[in-house]
Short mmCIF file of C-alpha atoms in Angstrom, two decimals:
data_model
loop_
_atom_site.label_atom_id
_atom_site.label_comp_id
_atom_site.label_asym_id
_atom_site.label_seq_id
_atom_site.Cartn_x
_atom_site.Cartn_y
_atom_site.Cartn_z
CA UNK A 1 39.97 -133.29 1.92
CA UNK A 2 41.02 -136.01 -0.51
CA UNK A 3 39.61 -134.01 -3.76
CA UNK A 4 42.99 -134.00 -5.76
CA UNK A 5 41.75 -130.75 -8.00
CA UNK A 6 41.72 -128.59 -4.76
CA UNK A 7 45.42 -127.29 -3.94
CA UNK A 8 44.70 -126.31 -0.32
CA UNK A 9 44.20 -129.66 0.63
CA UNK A 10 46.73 -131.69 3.11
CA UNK A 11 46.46 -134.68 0.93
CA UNK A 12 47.77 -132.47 -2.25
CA UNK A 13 51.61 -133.94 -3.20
CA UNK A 14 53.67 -131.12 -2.34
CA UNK A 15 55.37 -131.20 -5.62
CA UNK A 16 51.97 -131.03 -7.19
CA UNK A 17 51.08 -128.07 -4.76
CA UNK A 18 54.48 -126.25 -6.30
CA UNK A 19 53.74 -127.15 -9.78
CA UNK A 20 49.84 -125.64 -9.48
CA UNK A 21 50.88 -123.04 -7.88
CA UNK A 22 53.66 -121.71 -10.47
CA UNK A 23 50.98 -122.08 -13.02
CA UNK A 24 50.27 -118.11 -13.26
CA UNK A 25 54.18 -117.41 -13.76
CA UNK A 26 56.06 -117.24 -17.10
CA UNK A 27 57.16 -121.05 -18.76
CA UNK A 28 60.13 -122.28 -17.52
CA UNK A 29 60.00 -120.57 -14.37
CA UNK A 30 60.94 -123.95 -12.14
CA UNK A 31 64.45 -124.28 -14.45
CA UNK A 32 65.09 -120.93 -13.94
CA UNK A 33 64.82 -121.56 -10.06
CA UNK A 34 66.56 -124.86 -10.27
CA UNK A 35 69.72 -123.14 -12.14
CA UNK A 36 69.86 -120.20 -10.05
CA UNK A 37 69.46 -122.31 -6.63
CA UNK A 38 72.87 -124.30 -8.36
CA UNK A 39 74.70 -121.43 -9.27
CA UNK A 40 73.96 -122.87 -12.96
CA UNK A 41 74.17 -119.81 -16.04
CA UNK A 42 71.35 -118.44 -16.54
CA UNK A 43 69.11 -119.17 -19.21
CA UNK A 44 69.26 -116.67 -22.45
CA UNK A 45 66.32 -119.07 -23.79
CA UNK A 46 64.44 -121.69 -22.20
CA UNK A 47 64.52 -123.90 -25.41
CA UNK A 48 68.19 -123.91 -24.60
CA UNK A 49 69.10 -127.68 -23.99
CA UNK A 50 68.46 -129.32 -20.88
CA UNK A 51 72.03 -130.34 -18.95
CA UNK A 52 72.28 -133.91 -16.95
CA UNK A 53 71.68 -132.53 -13.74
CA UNK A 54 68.17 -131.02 -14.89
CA UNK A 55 67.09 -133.90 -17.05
CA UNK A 56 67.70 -136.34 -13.69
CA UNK A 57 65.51 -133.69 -11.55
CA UNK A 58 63.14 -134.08 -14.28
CA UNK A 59 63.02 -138.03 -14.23
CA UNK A 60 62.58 -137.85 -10.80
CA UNK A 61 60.06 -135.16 -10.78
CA UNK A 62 58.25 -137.81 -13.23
CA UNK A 63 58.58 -140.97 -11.31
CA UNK A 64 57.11 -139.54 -8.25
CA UNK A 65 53.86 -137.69 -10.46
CA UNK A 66 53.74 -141.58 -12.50
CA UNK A 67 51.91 -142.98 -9.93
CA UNK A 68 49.72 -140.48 -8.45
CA UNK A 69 45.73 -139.78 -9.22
CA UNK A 70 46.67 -136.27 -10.26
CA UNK A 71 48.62 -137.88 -13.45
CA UNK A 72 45.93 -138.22 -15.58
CA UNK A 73 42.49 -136.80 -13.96
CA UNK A 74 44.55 -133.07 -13.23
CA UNK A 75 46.98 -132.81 -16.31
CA UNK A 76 49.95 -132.89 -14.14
CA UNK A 77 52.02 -133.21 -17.08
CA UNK A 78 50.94 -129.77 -18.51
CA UNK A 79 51.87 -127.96 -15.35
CA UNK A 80 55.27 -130.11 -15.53
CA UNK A 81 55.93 -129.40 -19.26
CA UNK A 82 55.27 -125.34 -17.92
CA UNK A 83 57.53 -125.31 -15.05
CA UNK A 84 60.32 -126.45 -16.96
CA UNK A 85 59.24 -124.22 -20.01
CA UNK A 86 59.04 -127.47 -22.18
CA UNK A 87 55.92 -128.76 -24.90
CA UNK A 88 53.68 -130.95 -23.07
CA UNK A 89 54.92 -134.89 -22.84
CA UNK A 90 58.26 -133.73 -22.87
CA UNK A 91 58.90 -136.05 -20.10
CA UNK A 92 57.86 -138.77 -22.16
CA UNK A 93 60.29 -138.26 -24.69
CA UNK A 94 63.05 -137.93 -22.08
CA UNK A 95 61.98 -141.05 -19.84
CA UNK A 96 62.19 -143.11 -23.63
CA UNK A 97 65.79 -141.32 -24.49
CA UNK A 98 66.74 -142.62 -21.02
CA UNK A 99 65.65 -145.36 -21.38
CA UNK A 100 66.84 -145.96 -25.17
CA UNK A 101 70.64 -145.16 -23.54
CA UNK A 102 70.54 -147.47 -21.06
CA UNK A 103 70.49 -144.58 -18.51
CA UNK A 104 73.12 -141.92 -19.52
CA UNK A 105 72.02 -138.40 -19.50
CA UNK A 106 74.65 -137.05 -21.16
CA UNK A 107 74.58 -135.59 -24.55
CA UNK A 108 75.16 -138.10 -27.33
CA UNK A 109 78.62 -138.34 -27.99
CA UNK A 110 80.10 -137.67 -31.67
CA UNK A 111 81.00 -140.81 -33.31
CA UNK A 112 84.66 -139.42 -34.77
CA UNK A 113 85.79 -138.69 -31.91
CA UNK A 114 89.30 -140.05 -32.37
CA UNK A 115 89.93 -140.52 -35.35
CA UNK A 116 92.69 -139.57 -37.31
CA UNK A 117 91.58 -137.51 -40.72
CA UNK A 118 95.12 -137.84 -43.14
CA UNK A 119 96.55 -134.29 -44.80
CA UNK A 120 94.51 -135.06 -47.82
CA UNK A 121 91.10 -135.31 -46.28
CA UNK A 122 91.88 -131.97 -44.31
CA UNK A 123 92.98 -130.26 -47.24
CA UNK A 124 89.92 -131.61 -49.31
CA UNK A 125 87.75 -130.18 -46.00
CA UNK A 126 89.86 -126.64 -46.02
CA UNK A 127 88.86 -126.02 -49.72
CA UNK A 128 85.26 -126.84 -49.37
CA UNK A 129 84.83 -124.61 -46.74
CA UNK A 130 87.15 -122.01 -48.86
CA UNK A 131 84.39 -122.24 -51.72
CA UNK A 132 81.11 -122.38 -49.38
CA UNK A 133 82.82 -118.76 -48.25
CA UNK A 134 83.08 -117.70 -51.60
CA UNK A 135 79.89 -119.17 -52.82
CA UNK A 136 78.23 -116.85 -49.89
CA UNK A 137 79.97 -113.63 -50.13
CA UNK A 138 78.91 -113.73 -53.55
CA UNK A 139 75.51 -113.99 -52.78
CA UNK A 140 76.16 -111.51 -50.76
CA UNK A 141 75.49 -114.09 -47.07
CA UNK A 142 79.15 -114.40 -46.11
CA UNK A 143 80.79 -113.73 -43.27
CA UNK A 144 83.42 -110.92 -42.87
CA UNK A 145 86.87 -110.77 -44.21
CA UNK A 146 87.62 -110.32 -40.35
CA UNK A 147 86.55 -113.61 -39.26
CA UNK A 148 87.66 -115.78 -42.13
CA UNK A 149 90.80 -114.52 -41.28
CA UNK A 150 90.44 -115.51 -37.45
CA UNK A 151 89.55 -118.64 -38.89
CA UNK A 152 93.02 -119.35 -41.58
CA UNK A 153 95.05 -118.16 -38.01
CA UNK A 154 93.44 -120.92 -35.74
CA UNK A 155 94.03 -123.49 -38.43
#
């Protein structure tokens, strides 16, 4: 009863049990579960980007799998990366981002936030974007006269 690669077993990690057994159901199937169980919006895509709350489920999901004989002998990490509708080693990546911040989560945070832009730099920005929208609706890829005027009213 200690054979890791049989799923019936008592000795079989529950979460690996749950992960095996979701193997047969479309990727991302555990994040859609996770979301709906938190009253999370659902997913339009599973490549959407993972929030806080589901990238700490994920780290711990992956510290309790790290140490296990199923890790490497039962390619845990593919039934992982399928639950949460992710490539394979995904959790890699995410453990060394983690890591790399020191242990925020949170989205990387835009470094001009704050600062003041002067009347000249916002005019120089308003006529760029002025000529991009020209540049496209000549090329017959801009956007409607509709929304560039939704655009001059919110400026």
């Amino acid at each position: 009863t200690d054979d890791p690669s049989s799923s019936s077993s008592s000795s079989v990690m529950p979460l690996v049990e749950y992960l095996r057994d979701g193997h047969n159901l479309e990727p991302g199937w555990h994040r859609k579960q996770e979301r709906l169980i938190r009253n999370f919006r659902p997913l339009s895509s599973v490549s959407e980007q993972l929030q806080p709350e589901e990238k700490q489920l994920i780290l711990f999901e992956t510290m309790l799998l790290s140490g296990t004989v199923y890790t490497q002998q039962q390619g845990i990490s593919k039934d992982l990366a399928h639950a949460w509708g992710r490539e394979r080693g995904f959790h890699t990546q995410l453990v060394n981002q983690m890591c790399g911040r020191r242990g925020d989560l949170s989205r990387k945070r835009r470094s001009d936030i704050g600062k003041v832009i002067s009347e000249e730099e916002k005019a120089r920005i308003r006529k760029k974007r002025e000529e991009n929208i020209e540049r496209l609706n000549s090329e017959g890829k801009g956007i409607t006269k509709q929304h560039q005027q939704q655009q001059q009213q919110q400026q």
